[in-house]
Coordinates of C-alpha atoms and ligand atoms in Angstrom, one line a residue:
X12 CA 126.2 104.0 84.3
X13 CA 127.9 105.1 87.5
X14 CA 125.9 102.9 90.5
X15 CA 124.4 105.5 93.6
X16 CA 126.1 104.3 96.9
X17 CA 124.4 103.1 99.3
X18 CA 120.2 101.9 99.9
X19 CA 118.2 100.9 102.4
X20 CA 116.5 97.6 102.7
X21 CA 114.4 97.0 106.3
X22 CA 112.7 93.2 106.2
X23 CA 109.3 93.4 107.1
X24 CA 107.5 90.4 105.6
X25 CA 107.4 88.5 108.2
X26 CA 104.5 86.9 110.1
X27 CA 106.3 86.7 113.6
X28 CA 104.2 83.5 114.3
X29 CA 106.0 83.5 118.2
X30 CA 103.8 86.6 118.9
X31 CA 100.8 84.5 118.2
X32 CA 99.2 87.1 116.5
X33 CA 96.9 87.4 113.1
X34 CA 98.5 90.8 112.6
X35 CA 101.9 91.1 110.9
X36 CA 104.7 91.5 113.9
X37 CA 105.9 94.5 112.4
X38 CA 102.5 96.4 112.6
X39 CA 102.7 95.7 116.4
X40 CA 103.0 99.0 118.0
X41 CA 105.1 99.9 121.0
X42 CA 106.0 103.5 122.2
X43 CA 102.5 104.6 120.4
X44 CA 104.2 103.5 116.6
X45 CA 103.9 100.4 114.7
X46 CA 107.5 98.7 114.8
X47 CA 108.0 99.3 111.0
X48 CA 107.4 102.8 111.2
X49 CA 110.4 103.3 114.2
X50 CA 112.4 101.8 112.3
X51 CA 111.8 103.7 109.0
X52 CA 112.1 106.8 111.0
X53 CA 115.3 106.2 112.2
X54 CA 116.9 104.7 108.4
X55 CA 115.2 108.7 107.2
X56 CA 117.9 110.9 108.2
X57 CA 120.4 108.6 106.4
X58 CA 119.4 109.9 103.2
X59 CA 119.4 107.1 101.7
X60 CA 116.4 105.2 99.3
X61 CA 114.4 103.3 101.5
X62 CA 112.7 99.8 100.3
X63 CA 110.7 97.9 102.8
X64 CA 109.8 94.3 101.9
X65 CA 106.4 93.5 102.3
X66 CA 104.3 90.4 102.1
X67 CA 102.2 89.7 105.3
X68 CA 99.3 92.4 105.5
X69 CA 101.5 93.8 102.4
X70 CA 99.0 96.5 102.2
X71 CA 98.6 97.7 105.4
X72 CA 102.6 97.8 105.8
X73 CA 103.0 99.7 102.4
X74 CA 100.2 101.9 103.9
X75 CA 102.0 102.9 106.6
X76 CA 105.2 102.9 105.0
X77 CA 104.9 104.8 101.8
X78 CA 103.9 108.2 103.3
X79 CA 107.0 108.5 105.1
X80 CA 109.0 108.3 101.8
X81 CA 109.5 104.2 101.5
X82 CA 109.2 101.8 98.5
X83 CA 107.9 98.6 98.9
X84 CA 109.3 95.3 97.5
X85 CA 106.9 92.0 97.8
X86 CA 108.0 89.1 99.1
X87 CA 105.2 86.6 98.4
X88 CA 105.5 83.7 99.4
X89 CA 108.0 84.5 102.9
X90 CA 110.9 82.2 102.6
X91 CA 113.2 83.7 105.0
X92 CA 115.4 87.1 105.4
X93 CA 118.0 86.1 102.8
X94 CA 114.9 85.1 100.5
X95 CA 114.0 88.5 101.2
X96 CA 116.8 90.3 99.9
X97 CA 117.1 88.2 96.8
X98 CA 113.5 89.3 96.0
X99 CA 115.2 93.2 96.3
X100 CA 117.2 92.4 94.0
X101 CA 115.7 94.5 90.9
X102 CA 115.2 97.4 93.1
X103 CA 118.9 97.4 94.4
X104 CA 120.2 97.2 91.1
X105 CA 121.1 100.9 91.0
X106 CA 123.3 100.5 94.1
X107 CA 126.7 99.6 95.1
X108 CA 126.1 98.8 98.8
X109 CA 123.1 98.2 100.9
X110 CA 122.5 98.4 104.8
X111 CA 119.9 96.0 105.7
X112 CA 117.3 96.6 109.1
X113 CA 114.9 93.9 110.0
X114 CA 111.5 95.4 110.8
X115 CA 110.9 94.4 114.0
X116 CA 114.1 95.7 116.0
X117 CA 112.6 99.4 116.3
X118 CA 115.0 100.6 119.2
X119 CA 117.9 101.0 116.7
X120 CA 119.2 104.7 116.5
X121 CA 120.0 106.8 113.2
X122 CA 123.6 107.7 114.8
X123 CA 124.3 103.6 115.5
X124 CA 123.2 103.2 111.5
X125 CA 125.3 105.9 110.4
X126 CA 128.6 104.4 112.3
X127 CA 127.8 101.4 110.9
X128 CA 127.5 103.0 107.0
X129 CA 130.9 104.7 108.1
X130 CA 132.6 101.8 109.5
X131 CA 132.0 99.7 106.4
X132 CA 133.0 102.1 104.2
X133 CA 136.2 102.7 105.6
X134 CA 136.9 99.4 105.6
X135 CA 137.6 96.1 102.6
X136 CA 135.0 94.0 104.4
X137 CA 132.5 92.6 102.1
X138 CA 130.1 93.0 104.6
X139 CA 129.5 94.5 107.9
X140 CA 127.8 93.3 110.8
X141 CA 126.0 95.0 113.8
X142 CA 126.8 92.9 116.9
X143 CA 126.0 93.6 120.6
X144 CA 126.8 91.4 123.7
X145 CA 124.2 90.5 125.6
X146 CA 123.9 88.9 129.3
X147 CA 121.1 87.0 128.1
X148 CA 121.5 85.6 123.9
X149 CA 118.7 83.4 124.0
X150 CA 117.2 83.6 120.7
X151 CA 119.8 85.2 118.5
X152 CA 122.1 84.1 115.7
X153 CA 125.5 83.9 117.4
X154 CA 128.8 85.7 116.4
X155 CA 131.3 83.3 115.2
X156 CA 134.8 85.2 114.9
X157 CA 138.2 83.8 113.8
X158 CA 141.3 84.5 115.7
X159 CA 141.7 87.7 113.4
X160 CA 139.0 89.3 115.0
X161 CA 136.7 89.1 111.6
X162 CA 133.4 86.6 111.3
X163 CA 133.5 83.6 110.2
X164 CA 129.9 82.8 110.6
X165 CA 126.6 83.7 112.2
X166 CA 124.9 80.6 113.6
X167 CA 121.4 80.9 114.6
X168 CA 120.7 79.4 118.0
X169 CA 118.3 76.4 116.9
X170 CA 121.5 74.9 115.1
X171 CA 123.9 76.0 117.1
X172 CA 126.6 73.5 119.3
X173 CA 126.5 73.8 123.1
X174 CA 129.9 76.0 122.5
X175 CA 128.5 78.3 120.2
X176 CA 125.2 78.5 122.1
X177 CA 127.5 79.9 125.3
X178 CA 129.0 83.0 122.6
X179 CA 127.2 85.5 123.7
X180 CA 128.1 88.4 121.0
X181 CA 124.7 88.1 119.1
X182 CA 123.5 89.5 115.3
X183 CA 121.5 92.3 115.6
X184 CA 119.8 91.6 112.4
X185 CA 121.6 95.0 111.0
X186 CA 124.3 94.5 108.1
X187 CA 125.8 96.7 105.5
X188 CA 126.8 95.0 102.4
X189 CA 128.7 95.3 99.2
X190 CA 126.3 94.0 97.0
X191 CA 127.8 92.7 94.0
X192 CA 129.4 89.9 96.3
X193 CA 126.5 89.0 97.5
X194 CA 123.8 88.3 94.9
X195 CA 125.9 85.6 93.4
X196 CA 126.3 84.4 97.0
X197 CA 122.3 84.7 97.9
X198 CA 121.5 82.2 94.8
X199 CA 123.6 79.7 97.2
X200 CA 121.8 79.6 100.0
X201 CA 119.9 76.4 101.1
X202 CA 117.3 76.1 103.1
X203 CA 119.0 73.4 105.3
X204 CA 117.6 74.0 108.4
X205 CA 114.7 73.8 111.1
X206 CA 112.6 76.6 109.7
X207 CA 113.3 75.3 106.0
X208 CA 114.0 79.2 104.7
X209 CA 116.8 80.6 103.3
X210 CA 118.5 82.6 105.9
X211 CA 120.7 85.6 105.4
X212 CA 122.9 85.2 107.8
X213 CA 124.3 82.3 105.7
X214 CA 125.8 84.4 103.6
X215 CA 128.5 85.5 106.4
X216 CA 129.9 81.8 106.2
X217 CA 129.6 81.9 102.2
X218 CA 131.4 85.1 102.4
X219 CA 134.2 84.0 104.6
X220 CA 134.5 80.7 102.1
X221 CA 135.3 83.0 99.3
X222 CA 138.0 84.1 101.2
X223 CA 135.8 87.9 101.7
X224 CA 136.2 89.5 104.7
X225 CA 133.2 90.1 107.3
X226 CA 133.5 92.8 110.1
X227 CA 131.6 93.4 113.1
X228 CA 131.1 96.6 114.6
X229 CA 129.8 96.5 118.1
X230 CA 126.5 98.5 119.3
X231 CA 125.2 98.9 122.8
X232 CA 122.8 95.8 123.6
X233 CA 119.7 98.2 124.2
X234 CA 119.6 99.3 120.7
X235 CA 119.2 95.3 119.9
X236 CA 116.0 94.0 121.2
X237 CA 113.7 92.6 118.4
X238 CA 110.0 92.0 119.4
X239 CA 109.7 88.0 118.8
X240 CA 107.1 88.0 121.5
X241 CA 104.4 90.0 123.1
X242 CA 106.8 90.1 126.5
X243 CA 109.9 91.4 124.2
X244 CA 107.0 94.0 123.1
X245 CA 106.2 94.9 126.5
X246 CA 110.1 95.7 127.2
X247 CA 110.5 97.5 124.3
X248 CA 107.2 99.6 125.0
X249 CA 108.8 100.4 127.8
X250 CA 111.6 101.2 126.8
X251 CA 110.6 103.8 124.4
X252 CA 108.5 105.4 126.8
X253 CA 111.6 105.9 129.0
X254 CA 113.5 107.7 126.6
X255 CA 110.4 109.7 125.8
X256 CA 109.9 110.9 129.3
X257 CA 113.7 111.4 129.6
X258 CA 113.9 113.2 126.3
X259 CA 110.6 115.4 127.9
X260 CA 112.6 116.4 131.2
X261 CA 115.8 117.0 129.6
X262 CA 113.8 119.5 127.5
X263 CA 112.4 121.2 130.8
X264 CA 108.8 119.2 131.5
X265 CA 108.1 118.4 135.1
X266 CA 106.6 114.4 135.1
X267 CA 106.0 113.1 138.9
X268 CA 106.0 109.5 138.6
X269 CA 107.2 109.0 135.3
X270 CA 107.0 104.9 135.5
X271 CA 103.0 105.8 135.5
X272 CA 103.2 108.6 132.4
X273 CA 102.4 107.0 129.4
X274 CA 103.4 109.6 126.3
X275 CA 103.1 108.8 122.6
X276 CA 106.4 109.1 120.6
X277 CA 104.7 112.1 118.3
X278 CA 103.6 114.0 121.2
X279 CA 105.1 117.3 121.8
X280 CA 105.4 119.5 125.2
X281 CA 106.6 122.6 126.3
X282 CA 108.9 123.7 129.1
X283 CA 107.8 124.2 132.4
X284 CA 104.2 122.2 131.9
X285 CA 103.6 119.7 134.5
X286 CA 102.2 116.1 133.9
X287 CA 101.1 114.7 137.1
X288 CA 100.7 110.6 137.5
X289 CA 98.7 108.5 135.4
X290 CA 98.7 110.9 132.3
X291 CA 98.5 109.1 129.3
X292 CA 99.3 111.9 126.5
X293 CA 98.4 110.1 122.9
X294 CA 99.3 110.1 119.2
X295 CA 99.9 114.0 117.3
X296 CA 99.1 115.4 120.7
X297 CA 101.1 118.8 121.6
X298 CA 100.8 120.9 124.7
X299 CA 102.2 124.1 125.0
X300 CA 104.1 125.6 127.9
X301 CA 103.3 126.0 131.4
X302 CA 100.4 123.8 131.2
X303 CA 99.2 121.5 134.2
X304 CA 97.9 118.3 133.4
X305 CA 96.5 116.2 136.5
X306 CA 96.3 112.7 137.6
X307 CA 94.3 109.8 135.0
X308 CA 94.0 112.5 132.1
X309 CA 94.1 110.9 128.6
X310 CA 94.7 113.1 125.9
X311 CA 94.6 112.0 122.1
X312 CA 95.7 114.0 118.8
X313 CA 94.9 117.1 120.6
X314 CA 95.9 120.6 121.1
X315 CA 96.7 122.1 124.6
X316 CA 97.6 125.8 124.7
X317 CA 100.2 127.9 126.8
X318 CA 98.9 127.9 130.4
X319 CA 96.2 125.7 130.1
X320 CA 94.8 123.5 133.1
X321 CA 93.2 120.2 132.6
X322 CA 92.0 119.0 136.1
X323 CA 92.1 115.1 136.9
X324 CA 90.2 112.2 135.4
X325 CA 89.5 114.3 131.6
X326 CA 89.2 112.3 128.4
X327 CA 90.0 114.5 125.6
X328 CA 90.7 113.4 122.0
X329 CA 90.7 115.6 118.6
X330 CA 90.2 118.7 120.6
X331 CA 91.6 122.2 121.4
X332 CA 92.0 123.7 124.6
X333 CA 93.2 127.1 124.6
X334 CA 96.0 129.3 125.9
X335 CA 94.8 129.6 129.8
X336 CA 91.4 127.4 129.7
X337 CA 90.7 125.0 132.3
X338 CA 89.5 122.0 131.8
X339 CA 87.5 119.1 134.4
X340 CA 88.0 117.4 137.0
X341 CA 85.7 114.7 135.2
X342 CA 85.0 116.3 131.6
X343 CA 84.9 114.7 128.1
X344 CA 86.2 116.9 124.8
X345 CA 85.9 114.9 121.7
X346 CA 85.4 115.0 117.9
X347 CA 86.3 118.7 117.4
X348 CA 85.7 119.8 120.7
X349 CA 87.2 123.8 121.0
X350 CA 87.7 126.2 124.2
X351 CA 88.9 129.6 123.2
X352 CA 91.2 131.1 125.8
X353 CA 90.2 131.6 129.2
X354 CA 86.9 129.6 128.1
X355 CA 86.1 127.0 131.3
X356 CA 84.4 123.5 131.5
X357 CA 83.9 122.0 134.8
X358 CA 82.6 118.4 136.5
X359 CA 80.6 116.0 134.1
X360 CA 80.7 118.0 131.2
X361 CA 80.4 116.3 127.7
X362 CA 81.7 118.6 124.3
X363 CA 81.7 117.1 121.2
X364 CA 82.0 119.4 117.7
X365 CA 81.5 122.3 120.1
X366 CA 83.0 125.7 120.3
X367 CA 83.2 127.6 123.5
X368 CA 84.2 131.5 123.1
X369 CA 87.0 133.4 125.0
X370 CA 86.4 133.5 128.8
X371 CA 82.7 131.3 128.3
X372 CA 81.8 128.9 130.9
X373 CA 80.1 125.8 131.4
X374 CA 80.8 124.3 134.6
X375 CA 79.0 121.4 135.6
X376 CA 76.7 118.3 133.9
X377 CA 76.2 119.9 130.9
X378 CA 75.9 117.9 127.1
X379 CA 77.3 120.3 124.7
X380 CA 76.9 119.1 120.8
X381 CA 77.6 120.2 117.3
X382 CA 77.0 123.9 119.4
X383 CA 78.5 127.2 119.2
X384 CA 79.2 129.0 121.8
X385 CA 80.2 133.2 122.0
X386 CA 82.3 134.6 124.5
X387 CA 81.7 135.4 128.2
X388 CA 78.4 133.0 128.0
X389 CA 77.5 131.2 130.7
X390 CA 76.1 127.6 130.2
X391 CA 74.1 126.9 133.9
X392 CA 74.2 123.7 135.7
X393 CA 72.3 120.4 133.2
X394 CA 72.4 122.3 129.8
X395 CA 71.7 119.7 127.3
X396 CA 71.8 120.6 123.3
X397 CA 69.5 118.0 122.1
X398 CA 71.4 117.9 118.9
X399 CA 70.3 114.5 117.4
X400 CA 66.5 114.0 116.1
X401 CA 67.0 110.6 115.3
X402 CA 68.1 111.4 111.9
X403 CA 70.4 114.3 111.6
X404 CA 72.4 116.1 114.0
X405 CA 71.5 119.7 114.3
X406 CA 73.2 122.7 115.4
X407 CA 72.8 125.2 118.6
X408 CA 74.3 128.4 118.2
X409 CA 74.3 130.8 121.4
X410 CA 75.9 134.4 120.6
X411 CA 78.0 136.4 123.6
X412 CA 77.5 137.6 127.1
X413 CA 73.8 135.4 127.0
X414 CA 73.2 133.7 130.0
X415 CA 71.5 129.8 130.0
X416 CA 70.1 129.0 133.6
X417 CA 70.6 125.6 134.6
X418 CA 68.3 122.4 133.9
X419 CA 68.0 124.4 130.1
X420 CA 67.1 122.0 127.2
X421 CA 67.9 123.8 124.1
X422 CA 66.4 121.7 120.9
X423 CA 68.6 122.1 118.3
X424 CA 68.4 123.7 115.5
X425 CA 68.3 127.0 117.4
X426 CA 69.5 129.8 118.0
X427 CA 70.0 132.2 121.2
X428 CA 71.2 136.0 120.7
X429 CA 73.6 138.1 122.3
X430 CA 73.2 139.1 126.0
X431 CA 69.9 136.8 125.7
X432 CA 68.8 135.0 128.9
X433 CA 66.8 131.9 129.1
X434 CA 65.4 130.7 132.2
X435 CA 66.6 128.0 134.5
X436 CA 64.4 124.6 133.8
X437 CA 63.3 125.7 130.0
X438 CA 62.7 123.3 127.2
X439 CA 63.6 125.7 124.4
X440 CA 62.1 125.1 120.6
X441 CA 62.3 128.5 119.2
X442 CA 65.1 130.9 118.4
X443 CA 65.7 133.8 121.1
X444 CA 66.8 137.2 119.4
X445 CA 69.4 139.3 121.4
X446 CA 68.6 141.2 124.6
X447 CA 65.6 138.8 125.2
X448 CA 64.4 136.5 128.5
X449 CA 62.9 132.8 127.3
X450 CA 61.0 131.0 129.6
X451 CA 59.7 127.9 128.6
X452 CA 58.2 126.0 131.5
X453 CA 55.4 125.1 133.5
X454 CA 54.5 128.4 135.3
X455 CA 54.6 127.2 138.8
X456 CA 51.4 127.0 141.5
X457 CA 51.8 127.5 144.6
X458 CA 49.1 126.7 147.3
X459 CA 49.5 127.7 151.0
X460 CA 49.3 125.5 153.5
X461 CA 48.6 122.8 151.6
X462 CA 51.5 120.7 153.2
X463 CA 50.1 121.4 156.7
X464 CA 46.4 120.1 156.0
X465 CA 48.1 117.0 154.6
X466 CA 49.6 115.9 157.6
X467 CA 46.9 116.6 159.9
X468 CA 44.8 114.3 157.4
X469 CA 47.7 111.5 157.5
X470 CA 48.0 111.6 161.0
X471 CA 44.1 111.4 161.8
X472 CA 44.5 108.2 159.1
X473 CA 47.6 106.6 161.0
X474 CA 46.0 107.0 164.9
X475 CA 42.3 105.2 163.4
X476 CA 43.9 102.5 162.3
X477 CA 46.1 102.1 165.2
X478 CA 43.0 101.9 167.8
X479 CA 41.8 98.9 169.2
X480 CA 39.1 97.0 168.0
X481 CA 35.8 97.1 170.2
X482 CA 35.6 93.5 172.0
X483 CA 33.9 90.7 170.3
X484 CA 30.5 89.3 172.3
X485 CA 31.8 86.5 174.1
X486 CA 35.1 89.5 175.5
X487 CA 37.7 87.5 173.5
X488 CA 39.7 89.8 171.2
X489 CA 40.5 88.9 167.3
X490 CA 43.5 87.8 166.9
X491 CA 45.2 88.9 163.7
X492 CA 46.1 85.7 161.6
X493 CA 50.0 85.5 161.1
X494 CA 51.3 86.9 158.0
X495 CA 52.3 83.5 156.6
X496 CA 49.1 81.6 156.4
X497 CA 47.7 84.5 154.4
X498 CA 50.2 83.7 152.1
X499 CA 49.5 82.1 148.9
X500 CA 51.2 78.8 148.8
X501 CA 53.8 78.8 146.3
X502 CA 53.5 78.1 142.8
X503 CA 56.9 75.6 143.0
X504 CA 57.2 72.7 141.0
X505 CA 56.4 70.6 143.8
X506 CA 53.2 72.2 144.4
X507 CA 52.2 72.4 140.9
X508 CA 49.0 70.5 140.7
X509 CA 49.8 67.1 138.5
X510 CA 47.6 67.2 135.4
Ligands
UD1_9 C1 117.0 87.2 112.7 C2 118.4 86.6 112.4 C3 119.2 86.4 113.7 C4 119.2 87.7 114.5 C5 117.9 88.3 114.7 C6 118.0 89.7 115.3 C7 118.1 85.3 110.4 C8 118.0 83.9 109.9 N1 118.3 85.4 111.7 O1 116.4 86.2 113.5 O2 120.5 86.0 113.5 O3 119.9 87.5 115.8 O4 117.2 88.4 113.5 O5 116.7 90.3 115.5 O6 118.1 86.2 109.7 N2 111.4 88.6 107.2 C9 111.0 88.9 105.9 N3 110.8 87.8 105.1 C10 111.0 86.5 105.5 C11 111.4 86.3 106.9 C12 111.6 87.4 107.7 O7 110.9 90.0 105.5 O8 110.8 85.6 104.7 C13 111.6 89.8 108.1 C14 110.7 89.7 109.3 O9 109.5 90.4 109.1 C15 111.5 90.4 110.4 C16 113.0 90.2 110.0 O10 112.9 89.8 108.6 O11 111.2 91.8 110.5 C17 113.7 89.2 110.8 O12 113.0 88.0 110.8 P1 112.7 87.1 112.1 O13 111.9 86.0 111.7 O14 112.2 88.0 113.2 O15 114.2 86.7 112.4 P2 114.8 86.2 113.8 O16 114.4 84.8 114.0 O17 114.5 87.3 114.8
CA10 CA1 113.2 89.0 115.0

């Protein structure tokens, strides 16, 4: 049977024990993904059959993996990268030629993989290397070349001699091999050295013994970085988010500050919207055009619509905001929160599995829960759906045009009808039909003059007790004891009688 070209294989079985983590390395997230999942996205366009080895947390890495069109291959117990590609073997079978990705060097792009493919291809070498040069090669295997230019070994820095240690073309980790000259090859490798595994990048110098031929084919050193530790996972967060935010304004957004804008890889924006300092914009959220989104916002797996304006300091996740709604300073939309367009929530306002119609309002202090709302309603100052009886969350569904006056506590289940009104301060129990006014308070008593007698009684109080008190017989006044001896002693310790 005729073998299919070419598969891809990305290592991610690994512990990555220098992170000093209890989570697999390559479920480490930077630039809002976990590592694996960058670097599956960028093998996808190749076309290509995608296994991923798995074996620490195998089943959280397949989890994440498999949706996004991956096999898995498990590698139990982890004896090293060439250990890992031996255990592939079955699955490779099919193929002539594989291109191999470690897990945990997300920043690698689908065009770099691609030259790579191409570069092998056109070429007799048995195998192809990614190599970068780097100021600093601290921790990578080292690129050993002959005088013709090809490599005749990879030596990884813990065994490397002072000479090779100054080389400072490093392995990427990336390889694209022919792989019939290499399973015989893999069954070779020893695991003669510190980390006692059996390391793929021995097969370079196996290769070169056989009298095969190794390229290397050069990448820029920012595609390289791996994420050994959690400060090479801070530079490679932060690198993502740069070419995010670069990516964003290229595209026609406005970010001020952008070294303070924190945006998801998934997160989608239109032109001309403007993300002020401090925005954090989160997982699967998109935001239309021409939106404004102020300082300290953070916004998770939501939607904003065309035009919309969230004012500072909002925390909104799994929510909608419509096409020209306005949002905050200071609100909370969460769990299903909506706003139809034009709809407007102001200062200290909570939503949560709430809908507000077109053009409805609800501008300040207000707890809004498992409610519907219709449009042009007004929701007054301190409106609180008492959703929750302890047991079951209830709904509150207002109609349109009604109006709630401020301080309203509306006990849910219940319903208010169209172009209703309920009075400022009511505790409301029962449904209101349409049309109707609900008033459900204390009727207020008013008493005149009431404050005025008051203080002419307080007053006549304050100047009896300030007069002097008539002389004693022998003309000697009282004299009031000092506040301290009419003090109880203190019940201290040392003052505690002794039993
Ligand atoms: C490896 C290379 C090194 C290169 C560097 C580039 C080896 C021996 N060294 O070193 O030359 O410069 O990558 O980033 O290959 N893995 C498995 N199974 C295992 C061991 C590892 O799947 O048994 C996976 C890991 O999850 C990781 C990848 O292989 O995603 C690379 O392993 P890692 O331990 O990070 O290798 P490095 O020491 O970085
Ligand atoms: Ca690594």
């Amino acid at each position: 049977m005729a073998k299919q070209d070419i598969a891809t294989v990305i290592l991610a079985a690994g512990k990555g024990t220098r992170l000093r983590s209890r989570r697999a390395k390559v479920l480490h997230r930077a630039g809002g993904r976990a590592l694996v999942e960058h670097v599956v996205r960028a093998v996808q366009p190749l076309g290509a059959p995608i296994f991923v080895v798995v074996g620490h947390q195998a089943e959280d890495v397949a989890a994440l993996v498999r949706p996004l069109g991956a096999q898995t291959v498990l590698q139990e117990p982890q004896r090293g990268t060439g250990h890992a590609l031996q255990v592939a073997r079955k699955s490779l079978a099919p193929f002539r030629r594989a291109i191999v990705v470690p897990g945990d060097a997300p920043l690698v792009r689908t065009e770099t993989l691609a030259a790579l493919v191409e570069a092998h291809r056109a070429s007799e070498a048995a195998a192809t290397v990614l190599t970068a040069v780097l100021e600093n090669p601290a921790g990578y295997g080292r690129i050993v070349r002959g005088a013709d230019g090809a490599v005749r070994a990879i030596v990884e820095e813990k065994s490397a001699s002072e000479a090779e240690r100054a080389i400072r073309e490093i392995n990427s980790g990336v390889y694209c091999f022919d792989l019939e000259k290499l399973w015989d090859l893999l069954a070779e490798l020893r695991p003669e050295n510190v980390h006692r595994e059996l390391y793929l990048t021995d097969a370079v110098a196996l290769l070169d013994r056989r009298g095969e031929r190794v390229a290397a084919q050069q990448a820029d050193a920012a595609e390289i970085p791996g994420c050994n530790t959690r400060a090479e996972l801070a530079d490679v967060d932060r690198l993502f988010r740069r070419r995010k935010l670069e990516e964003l304004m290229a595209s026609g957004v406005t970010i001020y500050l952008p070294e303070t804008v924190v945006v998801d890889a998934e997160v989608e924006i239109g032109p001309d919207s403007i993300l002020d300092p401090g925005t954090h914009l989160l997982g699967a959220t998109r935001v239309g055009s021409d939106v404004q989104i102020g300082s300290g916002c953070v916004i998770a797996d939501s939607a904003i619509e065309d035009g919309a304006v969230i004012r500072p300091h909002c925390v909104i996740s799994q929510s909608r905001v419509g096409r020209g709604a306005v949002v905050g300073p200071f609100a909370h939309l969460r769990d299903g929160a909506e706003l139809a367009a034009g709809a407007r929530v102001g200062n200290y306002v909570e939503m949560k599995k709430s809908r507000l119609g077109e053009g409805a309002k609800a501008m300040h202090l207000t707890y809004l829960g498992d409610a519907a709302i219709g449009r042009e309603t007004n929701i007054g100052a301190g409106t609180i759906t008492c959703n929750f009886d302890g047991v079951r969350k209830n709904p509150t569904t207002i109609g349109e045009r009604a109006f709630i006056g401020s301080g309203t506590e509306l006990v849910a289940p219940v319903e208010i009808g169209d172009d209703a009104y309920v009075a400022a301060g009511s505790t409301i129990t029962e449904s209101v039909p349409p049309d109707a006014l609900a008033i459900a308070r204390a009727r207020q008593e008013t008493k005149p003059g009431w404050a005025r007698v008051r203080r002419a009684k307080l007053a006549a109080e304050k100047s009896a007790a300030a007069k002097p008190l008539p002389p004693k017989a022998n003309g000697s006044r009282p004299v009031a004891k000092p506040a301290r001896a009419q003090r109880k002693p203190k019940r201290g310790k040392s003052s505690r009688p002794v039993r």
